[in-house]
PDB file of C-alpha atoms in Angstrom:
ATOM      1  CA  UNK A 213       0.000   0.000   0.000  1.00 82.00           C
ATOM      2  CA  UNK A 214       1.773   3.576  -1.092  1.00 90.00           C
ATOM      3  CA  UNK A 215       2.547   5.614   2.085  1.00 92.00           C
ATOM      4  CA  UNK A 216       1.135   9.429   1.507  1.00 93.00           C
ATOM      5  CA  UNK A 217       3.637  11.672   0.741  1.00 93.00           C
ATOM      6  CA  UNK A 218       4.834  15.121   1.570  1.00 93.00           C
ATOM      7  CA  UNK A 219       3.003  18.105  -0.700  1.00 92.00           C
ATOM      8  CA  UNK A 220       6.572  18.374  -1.741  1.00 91.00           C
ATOM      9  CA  UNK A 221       6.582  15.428  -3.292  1.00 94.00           C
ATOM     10  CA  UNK A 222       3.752  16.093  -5.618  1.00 96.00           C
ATOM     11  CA  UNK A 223       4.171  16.920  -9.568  1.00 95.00           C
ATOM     12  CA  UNK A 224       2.000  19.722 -10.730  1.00 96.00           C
ATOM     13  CA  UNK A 225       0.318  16.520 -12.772  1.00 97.00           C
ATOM     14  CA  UNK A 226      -0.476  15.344  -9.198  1.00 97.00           C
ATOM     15  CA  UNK A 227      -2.260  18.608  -8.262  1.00 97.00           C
ATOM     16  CA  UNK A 228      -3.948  18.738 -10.991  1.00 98.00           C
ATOM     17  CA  UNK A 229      -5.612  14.971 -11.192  1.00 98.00           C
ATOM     18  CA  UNK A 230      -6.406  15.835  -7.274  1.00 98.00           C
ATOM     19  CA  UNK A 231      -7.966  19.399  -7.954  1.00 98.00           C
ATOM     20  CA  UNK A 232     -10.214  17.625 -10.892  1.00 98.00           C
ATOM     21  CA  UNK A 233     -11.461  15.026  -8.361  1.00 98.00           C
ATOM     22  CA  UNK A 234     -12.211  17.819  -5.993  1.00 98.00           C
ATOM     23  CA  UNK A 235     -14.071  19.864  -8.340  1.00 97.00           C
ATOM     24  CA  UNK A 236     -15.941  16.627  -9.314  1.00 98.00           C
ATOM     25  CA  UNK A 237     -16.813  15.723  -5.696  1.00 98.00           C
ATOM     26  CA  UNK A 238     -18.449  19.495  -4.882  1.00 98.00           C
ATOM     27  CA  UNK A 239     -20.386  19.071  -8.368  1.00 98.00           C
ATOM     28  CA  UNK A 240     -21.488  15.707  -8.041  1.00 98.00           C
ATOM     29  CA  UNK A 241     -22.633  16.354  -4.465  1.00 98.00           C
ATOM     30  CA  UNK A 242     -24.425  19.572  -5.411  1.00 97.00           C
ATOM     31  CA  UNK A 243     -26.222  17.651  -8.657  1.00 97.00           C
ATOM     32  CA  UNK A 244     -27.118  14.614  -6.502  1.00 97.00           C
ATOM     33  CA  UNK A 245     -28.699  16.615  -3.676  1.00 97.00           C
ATOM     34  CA  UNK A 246     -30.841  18.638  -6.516  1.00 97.00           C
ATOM     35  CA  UNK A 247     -32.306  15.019  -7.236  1.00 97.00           C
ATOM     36  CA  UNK A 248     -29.862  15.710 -11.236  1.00 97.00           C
ATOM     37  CA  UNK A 249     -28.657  12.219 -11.068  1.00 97.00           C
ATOM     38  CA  UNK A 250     -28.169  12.077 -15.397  1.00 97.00           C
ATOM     39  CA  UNK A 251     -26.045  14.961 -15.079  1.00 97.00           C
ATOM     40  CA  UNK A 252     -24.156  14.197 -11.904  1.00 97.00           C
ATOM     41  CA  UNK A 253     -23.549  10.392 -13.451  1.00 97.00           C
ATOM     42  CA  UNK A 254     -22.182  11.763 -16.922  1.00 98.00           C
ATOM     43  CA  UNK A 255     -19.785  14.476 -14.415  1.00 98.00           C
ATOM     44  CA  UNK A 256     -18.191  10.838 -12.931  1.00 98.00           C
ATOM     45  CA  UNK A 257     -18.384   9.304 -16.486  1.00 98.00           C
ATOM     46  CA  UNK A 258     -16.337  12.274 -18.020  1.00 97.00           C
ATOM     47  CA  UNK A 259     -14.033  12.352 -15.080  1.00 98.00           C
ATOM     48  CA  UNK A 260     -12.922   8.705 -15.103  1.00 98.00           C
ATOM     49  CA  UNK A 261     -12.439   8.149 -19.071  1.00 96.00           C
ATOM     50  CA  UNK A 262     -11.083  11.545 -19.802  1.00 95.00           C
ATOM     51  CA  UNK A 263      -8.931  12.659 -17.711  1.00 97.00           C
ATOM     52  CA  UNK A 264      -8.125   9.673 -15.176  1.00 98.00           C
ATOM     53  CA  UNK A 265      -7.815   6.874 -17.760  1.00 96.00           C
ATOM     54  CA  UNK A 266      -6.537   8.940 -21.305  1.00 95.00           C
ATOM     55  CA  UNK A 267      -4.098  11.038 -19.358  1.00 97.00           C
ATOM     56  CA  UNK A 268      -3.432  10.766 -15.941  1.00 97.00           C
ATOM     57  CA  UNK A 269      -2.838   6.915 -15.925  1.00 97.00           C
ATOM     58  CA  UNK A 270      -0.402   7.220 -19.194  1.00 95.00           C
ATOM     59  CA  UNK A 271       1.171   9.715 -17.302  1.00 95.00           C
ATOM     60  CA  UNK A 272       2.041   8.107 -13.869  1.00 95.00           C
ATOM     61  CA  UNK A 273       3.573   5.133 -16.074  1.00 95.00           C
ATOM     62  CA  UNK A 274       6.843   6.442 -15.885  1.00 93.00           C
ATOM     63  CA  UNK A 275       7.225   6.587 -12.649  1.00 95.00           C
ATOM     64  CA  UNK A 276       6.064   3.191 -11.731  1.00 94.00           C
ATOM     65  CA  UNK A 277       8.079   1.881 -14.523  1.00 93.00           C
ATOM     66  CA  UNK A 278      10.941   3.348 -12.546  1.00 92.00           C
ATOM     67  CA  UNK A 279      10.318   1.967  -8.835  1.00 92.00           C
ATOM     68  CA  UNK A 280      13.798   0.908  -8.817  1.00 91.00           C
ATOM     69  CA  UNK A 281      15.692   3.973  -9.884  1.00 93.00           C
ATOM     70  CA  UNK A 282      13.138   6.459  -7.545  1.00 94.00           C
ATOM     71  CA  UNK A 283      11.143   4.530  -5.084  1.00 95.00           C
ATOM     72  CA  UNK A 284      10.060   7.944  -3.392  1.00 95.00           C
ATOM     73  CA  UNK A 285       7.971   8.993  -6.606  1.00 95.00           C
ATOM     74  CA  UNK A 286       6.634   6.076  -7.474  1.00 96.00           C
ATOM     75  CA  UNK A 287       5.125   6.123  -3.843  1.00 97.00           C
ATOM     76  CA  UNK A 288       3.877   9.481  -4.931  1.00 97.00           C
ATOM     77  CA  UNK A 289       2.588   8.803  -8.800  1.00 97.00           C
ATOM     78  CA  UNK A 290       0.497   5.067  -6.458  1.00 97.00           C
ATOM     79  CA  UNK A 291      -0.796   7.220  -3.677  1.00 97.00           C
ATOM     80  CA  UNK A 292      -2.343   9.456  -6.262  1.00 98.00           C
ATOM     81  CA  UNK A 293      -3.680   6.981  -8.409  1.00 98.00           C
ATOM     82  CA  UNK A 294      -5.256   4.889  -5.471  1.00 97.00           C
ATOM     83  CA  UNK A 295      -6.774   7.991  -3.648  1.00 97.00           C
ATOM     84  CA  UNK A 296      -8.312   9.282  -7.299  1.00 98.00           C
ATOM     85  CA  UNK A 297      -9.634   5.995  -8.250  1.00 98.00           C
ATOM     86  CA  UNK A 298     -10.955   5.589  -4.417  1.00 97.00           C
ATOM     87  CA  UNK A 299     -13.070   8.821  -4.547  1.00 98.00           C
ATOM     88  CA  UNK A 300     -14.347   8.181  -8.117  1.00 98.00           C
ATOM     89  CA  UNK A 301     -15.458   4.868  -7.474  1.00 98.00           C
ATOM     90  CA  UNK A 302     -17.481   6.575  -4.141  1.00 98.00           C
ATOM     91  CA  UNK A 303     -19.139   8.594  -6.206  1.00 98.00           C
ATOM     92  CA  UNK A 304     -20.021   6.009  -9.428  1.00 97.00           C
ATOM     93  CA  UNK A 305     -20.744   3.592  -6.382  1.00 97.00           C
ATOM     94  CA  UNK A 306     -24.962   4.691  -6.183  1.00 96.00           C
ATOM     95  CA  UNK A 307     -25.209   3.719  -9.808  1.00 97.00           C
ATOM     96  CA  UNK A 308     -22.857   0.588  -9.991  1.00 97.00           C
ATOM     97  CA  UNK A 309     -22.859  -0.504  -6.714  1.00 97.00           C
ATOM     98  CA  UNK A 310     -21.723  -4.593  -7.023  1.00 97.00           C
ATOM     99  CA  UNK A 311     -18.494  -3.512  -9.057  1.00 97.00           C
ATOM    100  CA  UNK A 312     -17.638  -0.642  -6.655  1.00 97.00           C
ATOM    101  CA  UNK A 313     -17.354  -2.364  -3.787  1.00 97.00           C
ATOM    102  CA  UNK A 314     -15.483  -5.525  -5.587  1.00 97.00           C
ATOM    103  CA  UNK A 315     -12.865  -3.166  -7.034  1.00 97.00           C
ATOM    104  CA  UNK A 316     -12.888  -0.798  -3.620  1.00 97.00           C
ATOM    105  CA  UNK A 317     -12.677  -3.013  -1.349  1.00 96.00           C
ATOM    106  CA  UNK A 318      -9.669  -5.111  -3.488  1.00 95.00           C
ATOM    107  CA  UNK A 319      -7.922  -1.585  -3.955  1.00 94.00           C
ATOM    108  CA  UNK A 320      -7.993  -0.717  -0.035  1.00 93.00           C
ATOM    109  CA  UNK A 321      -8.490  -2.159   3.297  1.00 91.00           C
ATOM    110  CA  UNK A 322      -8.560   1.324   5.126  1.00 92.00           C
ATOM    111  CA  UNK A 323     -12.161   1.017   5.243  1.00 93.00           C
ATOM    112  CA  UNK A 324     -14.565  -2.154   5.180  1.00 94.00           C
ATOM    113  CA  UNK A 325     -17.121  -1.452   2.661  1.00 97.00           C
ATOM    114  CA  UNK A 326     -17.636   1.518  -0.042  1.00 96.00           C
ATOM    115  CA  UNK A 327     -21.327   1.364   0.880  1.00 96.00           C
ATOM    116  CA  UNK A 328     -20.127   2.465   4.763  1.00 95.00           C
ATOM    117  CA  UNK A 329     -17.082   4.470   3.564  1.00 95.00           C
ATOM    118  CA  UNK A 330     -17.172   8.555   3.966  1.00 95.00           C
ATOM    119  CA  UNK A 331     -18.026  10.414   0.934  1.00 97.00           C
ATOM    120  CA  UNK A 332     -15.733  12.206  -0.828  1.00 97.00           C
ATOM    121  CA  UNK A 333     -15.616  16.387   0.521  1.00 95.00           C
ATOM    122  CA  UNK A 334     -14.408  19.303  -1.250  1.00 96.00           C
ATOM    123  CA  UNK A 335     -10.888  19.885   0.247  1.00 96.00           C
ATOM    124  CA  UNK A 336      -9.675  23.786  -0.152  1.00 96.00           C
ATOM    125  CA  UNK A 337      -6.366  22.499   0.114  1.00 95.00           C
ATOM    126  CA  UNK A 338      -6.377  20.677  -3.311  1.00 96.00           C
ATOM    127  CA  UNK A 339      -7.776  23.283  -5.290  1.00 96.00           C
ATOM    128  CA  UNK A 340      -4.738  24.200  -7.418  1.00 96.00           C
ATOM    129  CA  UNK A 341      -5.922  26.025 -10.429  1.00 96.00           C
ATOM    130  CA  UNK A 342      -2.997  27.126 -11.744  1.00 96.00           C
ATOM    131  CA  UNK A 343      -1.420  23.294 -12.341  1.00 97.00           C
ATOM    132  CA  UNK A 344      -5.015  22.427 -14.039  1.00 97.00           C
ATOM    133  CA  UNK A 345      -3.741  25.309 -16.556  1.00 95.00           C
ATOM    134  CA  UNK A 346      -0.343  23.964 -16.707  1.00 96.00           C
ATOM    135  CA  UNK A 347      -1.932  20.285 -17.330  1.00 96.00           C
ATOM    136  CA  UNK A 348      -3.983  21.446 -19.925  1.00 95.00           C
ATOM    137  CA  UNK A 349      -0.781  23.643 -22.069  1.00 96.00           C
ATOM    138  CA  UNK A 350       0.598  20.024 -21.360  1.00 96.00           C
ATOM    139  CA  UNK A 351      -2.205  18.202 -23.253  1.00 96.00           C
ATOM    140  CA  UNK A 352      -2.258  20.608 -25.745  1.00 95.00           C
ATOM    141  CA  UNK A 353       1.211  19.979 -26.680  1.00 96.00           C
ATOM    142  CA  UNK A 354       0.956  16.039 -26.861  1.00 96.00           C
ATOM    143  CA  UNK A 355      -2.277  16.076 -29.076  1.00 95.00           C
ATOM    144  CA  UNK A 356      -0.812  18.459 -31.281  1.00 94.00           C
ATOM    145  CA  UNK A 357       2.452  16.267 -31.999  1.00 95.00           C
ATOM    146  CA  UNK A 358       1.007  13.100 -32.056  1.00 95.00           C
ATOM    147  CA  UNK A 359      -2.077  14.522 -34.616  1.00 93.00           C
ATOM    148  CA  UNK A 360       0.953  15.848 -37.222  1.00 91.00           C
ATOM    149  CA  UNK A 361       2.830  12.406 -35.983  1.00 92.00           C
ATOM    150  CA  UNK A 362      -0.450  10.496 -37.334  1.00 92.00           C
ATOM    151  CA  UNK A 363      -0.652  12.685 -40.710  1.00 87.00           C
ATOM    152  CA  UNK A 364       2.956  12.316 -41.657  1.00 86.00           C
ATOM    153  CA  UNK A 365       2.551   8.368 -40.639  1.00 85.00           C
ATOM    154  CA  UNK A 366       5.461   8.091 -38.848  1.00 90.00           C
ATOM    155  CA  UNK A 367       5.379   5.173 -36.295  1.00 88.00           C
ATOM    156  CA  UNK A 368       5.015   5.740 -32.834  1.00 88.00           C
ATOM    157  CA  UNK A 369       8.620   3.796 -31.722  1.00 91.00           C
ATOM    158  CA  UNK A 370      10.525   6.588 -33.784  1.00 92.00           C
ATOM    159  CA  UNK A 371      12.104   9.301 -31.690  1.00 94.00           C
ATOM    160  CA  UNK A 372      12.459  12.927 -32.797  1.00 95.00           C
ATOM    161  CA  UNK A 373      13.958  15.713 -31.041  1.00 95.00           C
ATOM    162  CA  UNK A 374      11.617  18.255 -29.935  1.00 97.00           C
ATOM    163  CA  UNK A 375      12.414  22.242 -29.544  1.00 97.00           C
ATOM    164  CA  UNK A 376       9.652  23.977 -27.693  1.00 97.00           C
ATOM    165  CA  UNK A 377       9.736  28.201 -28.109  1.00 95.00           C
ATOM    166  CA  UNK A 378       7.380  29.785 -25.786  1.00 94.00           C
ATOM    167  CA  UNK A 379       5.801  32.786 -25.871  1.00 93.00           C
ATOM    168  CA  UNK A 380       6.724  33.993 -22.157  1.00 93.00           C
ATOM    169  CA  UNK A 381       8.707  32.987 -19.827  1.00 95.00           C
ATOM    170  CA  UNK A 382       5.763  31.524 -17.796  1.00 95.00           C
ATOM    171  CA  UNK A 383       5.184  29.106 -20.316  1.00 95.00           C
ATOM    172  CA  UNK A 384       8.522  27.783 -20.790  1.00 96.00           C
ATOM    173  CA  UNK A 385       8.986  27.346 -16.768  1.00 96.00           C
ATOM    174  CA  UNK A 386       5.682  25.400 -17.297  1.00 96.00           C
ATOM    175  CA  UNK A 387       6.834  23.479 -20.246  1.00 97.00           C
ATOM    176  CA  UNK A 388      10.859  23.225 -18.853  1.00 96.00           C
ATOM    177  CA  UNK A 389       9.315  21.359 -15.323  1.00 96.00           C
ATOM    178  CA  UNK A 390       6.780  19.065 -17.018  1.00 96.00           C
ATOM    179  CA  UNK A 391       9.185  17.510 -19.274  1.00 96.00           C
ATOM    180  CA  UNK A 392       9.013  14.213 -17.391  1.00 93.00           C
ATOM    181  CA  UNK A 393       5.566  14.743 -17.860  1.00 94.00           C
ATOM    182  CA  UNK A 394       4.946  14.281 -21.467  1.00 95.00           C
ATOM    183  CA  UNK A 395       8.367  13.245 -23.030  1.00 96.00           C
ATOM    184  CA  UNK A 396       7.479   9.409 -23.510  1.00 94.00           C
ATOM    185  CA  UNK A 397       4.350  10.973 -25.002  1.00 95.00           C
ATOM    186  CA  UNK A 398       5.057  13.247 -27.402  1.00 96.00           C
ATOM    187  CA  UNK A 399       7.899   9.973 -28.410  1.00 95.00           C
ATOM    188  CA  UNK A 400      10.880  12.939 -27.868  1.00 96.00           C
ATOM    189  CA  UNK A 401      14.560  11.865 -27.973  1.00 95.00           C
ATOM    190  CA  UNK A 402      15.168  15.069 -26.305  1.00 95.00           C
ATOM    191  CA  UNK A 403      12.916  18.026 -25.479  1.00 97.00           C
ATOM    192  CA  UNK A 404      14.575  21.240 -25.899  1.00 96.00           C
ATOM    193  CA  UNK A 405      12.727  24.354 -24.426  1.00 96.00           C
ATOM    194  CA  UNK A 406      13.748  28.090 -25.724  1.00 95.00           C
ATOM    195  CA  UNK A 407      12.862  31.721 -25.985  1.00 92.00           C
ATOM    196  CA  UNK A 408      13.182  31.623 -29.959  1.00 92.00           C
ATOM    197  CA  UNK A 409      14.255  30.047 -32.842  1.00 90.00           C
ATOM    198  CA  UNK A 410      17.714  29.921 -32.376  1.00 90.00           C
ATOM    199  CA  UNK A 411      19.301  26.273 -33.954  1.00 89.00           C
ATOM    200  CA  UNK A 412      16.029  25.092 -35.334  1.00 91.00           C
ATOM    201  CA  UNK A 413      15.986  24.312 -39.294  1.00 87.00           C
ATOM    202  CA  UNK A 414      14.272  25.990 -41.520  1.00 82.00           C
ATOM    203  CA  UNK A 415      12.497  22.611 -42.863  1.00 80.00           C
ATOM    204  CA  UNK A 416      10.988  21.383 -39.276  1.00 88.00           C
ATOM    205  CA  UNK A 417       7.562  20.569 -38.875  1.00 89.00           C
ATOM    206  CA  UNK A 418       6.108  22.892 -36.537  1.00 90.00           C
ATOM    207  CA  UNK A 419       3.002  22.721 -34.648  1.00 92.00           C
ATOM    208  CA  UNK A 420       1.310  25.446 -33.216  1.00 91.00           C
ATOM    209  CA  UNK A 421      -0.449  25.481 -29.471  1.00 91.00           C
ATOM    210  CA  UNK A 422      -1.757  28.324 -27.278  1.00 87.00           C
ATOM    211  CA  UNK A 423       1.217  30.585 -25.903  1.00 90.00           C
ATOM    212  CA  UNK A 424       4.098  28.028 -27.141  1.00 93.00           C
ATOM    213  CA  UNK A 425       5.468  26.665 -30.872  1.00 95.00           C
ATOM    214  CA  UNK A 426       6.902  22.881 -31.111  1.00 95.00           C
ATOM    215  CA  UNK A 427       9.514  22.102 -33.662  1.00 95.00           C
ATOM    216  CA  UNK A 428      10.821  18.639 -34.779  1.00 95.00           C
ATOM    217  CA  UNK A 429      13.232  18.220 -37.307  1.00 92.00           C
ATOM    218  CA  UNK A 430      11.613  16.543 -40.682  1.00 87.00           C
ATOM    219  CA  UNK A 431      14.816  14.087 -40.764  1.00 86.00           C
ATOM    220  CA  UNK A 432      13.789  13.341 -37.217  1.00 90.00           C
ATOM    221  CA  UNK A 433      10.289  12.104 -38.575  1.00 89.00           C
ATOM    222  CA  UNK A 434      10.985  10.678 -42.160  1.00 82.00           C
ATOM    223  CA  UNK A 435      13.750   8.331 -43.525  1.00 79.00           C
ATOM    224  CA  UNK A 436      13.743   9.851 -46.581  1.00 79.00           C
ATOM    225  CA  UNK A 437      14.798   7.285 -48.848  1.00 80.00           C
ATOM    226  CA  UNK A 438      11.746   4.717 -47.656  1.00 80.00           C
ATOM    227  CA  UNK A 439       9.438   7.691 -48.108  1.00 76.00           C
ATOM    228  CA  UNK A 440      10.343   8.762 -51.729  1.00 83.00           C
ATOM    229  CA  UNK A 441      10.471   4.480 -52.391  1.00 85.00           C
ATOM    230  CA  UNK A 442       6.801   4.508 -50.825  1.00 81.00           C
ATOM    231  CA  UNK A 443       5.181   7.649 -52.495  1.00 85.00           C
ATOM    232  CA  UNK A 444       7.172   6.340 -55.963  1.00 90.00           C
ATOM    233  CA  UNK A 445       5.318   3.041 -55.663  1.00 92.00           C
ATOM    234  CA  UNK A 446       1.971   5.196 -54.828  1.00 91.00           C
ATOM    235  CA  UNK A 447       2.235   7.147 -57.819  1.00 93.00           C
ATOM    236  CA  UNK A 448       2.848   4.035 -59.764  1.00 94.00           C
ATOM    237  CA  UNK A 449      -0.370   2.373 -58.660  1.00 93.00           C
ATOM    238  CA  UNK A 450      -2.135   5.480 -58.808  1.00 94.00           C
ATOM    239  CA  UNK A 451      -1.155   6.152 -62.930  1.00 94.00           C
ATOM    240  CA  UNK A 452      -2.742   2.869 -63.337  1.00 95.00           C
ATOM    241  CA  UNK A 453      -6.091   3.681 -61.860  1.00 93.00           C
ATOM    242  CA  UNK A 454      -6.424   6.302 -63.522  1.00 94.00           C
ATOM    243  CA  UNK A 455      -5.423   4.990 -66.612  1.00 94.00           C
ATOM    244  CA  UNK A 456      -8.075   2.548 -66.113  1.00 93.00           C
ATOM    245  CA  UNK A 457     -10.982   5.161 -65.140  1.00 93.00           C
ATOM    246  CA  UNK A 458     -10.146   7.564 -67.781  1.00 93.00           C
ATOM    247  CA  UNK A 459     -10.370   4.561 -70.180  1.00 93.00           C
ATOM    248  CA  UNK A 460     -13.943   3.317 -68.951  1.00 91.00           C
ATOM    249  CA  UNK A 461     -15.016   7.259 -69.085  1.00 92.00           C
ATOM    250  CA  UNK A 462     -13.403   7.918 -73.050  1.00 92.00           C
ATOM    251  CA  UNK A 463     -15.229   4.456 -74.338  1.00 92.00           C
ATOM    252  CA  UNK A 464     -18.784   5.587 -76.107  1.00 90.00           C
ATOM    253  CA  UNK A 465     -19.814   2.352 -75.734  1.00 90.00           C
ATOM    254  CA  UNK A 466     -19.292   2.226 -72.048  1.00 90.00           C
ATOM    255  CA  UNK A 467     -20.657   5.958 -71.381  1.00 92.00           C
ATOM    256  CA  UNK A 468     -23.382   4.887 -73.797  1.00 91.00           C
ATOM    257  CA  UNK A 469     -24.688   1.599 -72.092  1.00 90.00           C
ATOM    258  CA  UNK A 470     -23.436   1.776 -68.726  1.00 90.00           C
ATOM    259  CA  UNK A 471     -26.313   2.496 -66.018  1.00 92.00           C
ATOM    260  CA  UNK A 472     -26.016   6.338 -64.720  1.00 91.00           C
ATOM    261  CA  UNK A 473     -25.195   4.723 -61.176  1.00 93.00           C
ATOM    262  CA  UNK A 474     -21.731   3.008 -62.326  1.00 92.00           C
ATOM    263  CA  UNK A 475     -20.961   5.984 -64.496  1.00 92.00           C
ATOM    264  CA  UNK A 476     -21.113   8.328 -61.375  1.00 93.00           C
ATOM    265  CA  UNK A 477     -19.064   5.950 -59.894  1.00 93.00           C
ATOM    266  CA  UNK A 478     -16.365   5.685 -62.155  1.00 93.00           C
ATOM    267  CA  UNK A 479     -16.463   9.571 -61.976  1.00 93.00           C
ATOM    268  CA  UNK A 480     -16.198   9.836 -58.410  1.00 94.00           C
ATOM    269  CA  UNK A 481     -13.368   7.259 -58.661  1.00 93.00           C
ATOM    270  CA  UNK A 482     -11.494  10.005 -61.135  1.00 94.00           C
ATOM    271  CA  UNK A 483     -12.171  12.617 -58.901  1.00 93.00           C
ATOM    272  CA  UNK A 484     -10.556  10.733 -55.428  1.00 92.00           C
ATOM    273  CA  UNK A 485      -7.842   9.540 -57.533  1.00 93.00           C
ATOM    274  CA  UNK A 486      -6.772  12.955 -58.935  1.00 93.00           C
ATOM    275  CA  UNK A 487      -6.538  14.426 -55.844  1.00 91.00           C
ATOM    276  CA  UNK A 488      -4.328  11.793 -54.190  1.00 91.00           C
ATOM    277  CA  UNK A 489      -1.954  11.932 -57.644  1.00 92.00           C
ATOM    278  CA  UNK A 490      -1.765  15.793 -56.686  1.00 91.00           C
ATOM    279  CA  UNK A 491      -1.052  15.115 -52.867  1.00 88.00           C
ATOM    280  CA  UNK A 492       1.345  12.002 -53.600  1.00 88.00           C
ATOM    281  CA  UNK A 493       3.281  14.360 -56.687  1.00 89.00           C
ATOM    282  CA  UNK A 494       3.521  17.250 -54.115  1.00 85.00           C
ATOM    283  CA  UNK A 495       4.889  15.364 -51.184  1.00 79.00           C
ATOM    284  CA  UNK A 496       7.388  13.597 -54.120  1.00 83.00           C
ATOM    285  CA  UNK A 497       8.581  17.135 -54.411  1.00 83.00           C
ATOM    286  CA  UNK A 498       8.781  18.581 -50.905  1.00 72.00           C
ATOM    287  CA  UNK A 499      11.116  15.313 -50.614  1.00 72.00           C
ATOM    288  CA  UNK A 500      13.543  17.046 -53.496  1.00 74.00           C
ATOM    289  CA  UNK A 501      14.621  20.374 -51.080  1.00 63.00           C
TER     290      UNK A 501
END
């Protein structure tokens, strides 16, 4: 069982997973004594998918994954986890009660049963708005790399380098101390955080975010060779398709006996095709500077 640790011990991704519970046991509380129990149920739904489970469990990986190296935080990252997923399953306990108490009463032993447990209070202490803001700049960041990531196809197991240039100097003390944060998911070799542009190439994919700019270099993200080989044998298949389309569409006696249904097809077909010729040609080229 993780021991509670000191407030010094807590990342501002701590703070902020413990100020969202907070929030979320003042709302619930207030819905469920108004009799709003759709609204208070989709508030504990919401919680536990979106923030708990897509980021704050991806994010306390790292530490667990290095219990050896730094016992101390991931005492911290468990302690967090356990007392988050304790007060959510309180409050999704009066619509899934059987569940509940199996998982609560496997994850604790502090108290008996989740149906005689205390119910989660609003703590002032937790409230910590300002590493909520920082957690959100944070997730930002990581959905904007791993969308352009996803566009350019490049495979999640290949590293790039990563230069952040904020806007203020707030920012970049935000982005500098959550580093440990969100490097294993942005995929960063290194993370590099700076006032401007200063020994970034000209040809590095940027992506824009509110208050910061993130930089990767394109050889970072594409082997070059493979991706000319790839778009080459694209093109290829792509000549031939349309080769084929534009042959059905200049035969008379096709046009002529076809029904209207195939011919608006085979149309359609021209028209997708074209445009992926235009984007495969144009990415051929970028490839060329």
């Amino acid at each position: 069982q993780p021991i509670k640790p000191e407030d010094a011990d807590l990342l501002p991704v701590d703070k902020w997973i413990l100020s969202k519970v907070n929030t979320l046991a003042k709302d619930v509380t207030e819905n469920m004594d108004k009799y709003e129990l759709g609204i208070a149920v989709q508030k504990v739904y919401d919680f536990i998918w979106e923030e708990f489970c897509d980021w704050y469990i991806e994010i306390a990986k790292v530490r667990l994954y290095k219990k050896e190296e730094d016992p101390k935080a991931a005492n911290t990252a468990l302690w967090v986890l356990k007392t988050v997923l304790t007060n959510a399953l309180k409050m999704l306990h009066p619509y899934m009660p059987f569940i509940t108490e199996e998982i609560f009463c496997t994850l604790q032993s502090e108290e008996e049963s989740i149906m005689i447990s205390n119910w989660p209070v609003y703590r002032k202490e937790w409230e910590d708005e300002q590493s909520e803001a920082k957690a959100e700049l944070m997730k930002n960041l990581i959905r904007g790399i791993r969308n352009i990531r996803t566009e350019m196809n490049v495979a999640p197991s290949r590293k790039a380098v990563v230069y952040l240039v904020a806007d203020d100097e707030a920012t970049g003390a935000a982005l500098e101390e959550l580093i440990p944060a969100y490097q294993h998911m942005i995929s960063a070799s290194e993370v590099h955080v700076q006032a401007d542009k200063t020994g970034i190439e000209d040809n590095a994919v940027s992506v824009v975010i509110d208050k910061a700019t993130a930089y990767m270099p394109l050889a970072d993200l594409v082997d070059f060779a493979k991706e000319k080989e790839r778009l080459t044998k694209e093109k290829k298949k792509l000549e031939g398709e349309l080769k084929r389309v534009n042959g059905m569409l200049g035969n008379e006696k096709f046009m002529s006996k076809a029904p209207e249904a195939k011919v608006a097809e085979e149309r359609a077909k021209l028209e997708k095709y074209t445009a992926m010729m235009a984007k495969v040609e144009e990415e051929l080229k970028a490839l060329e500077k």
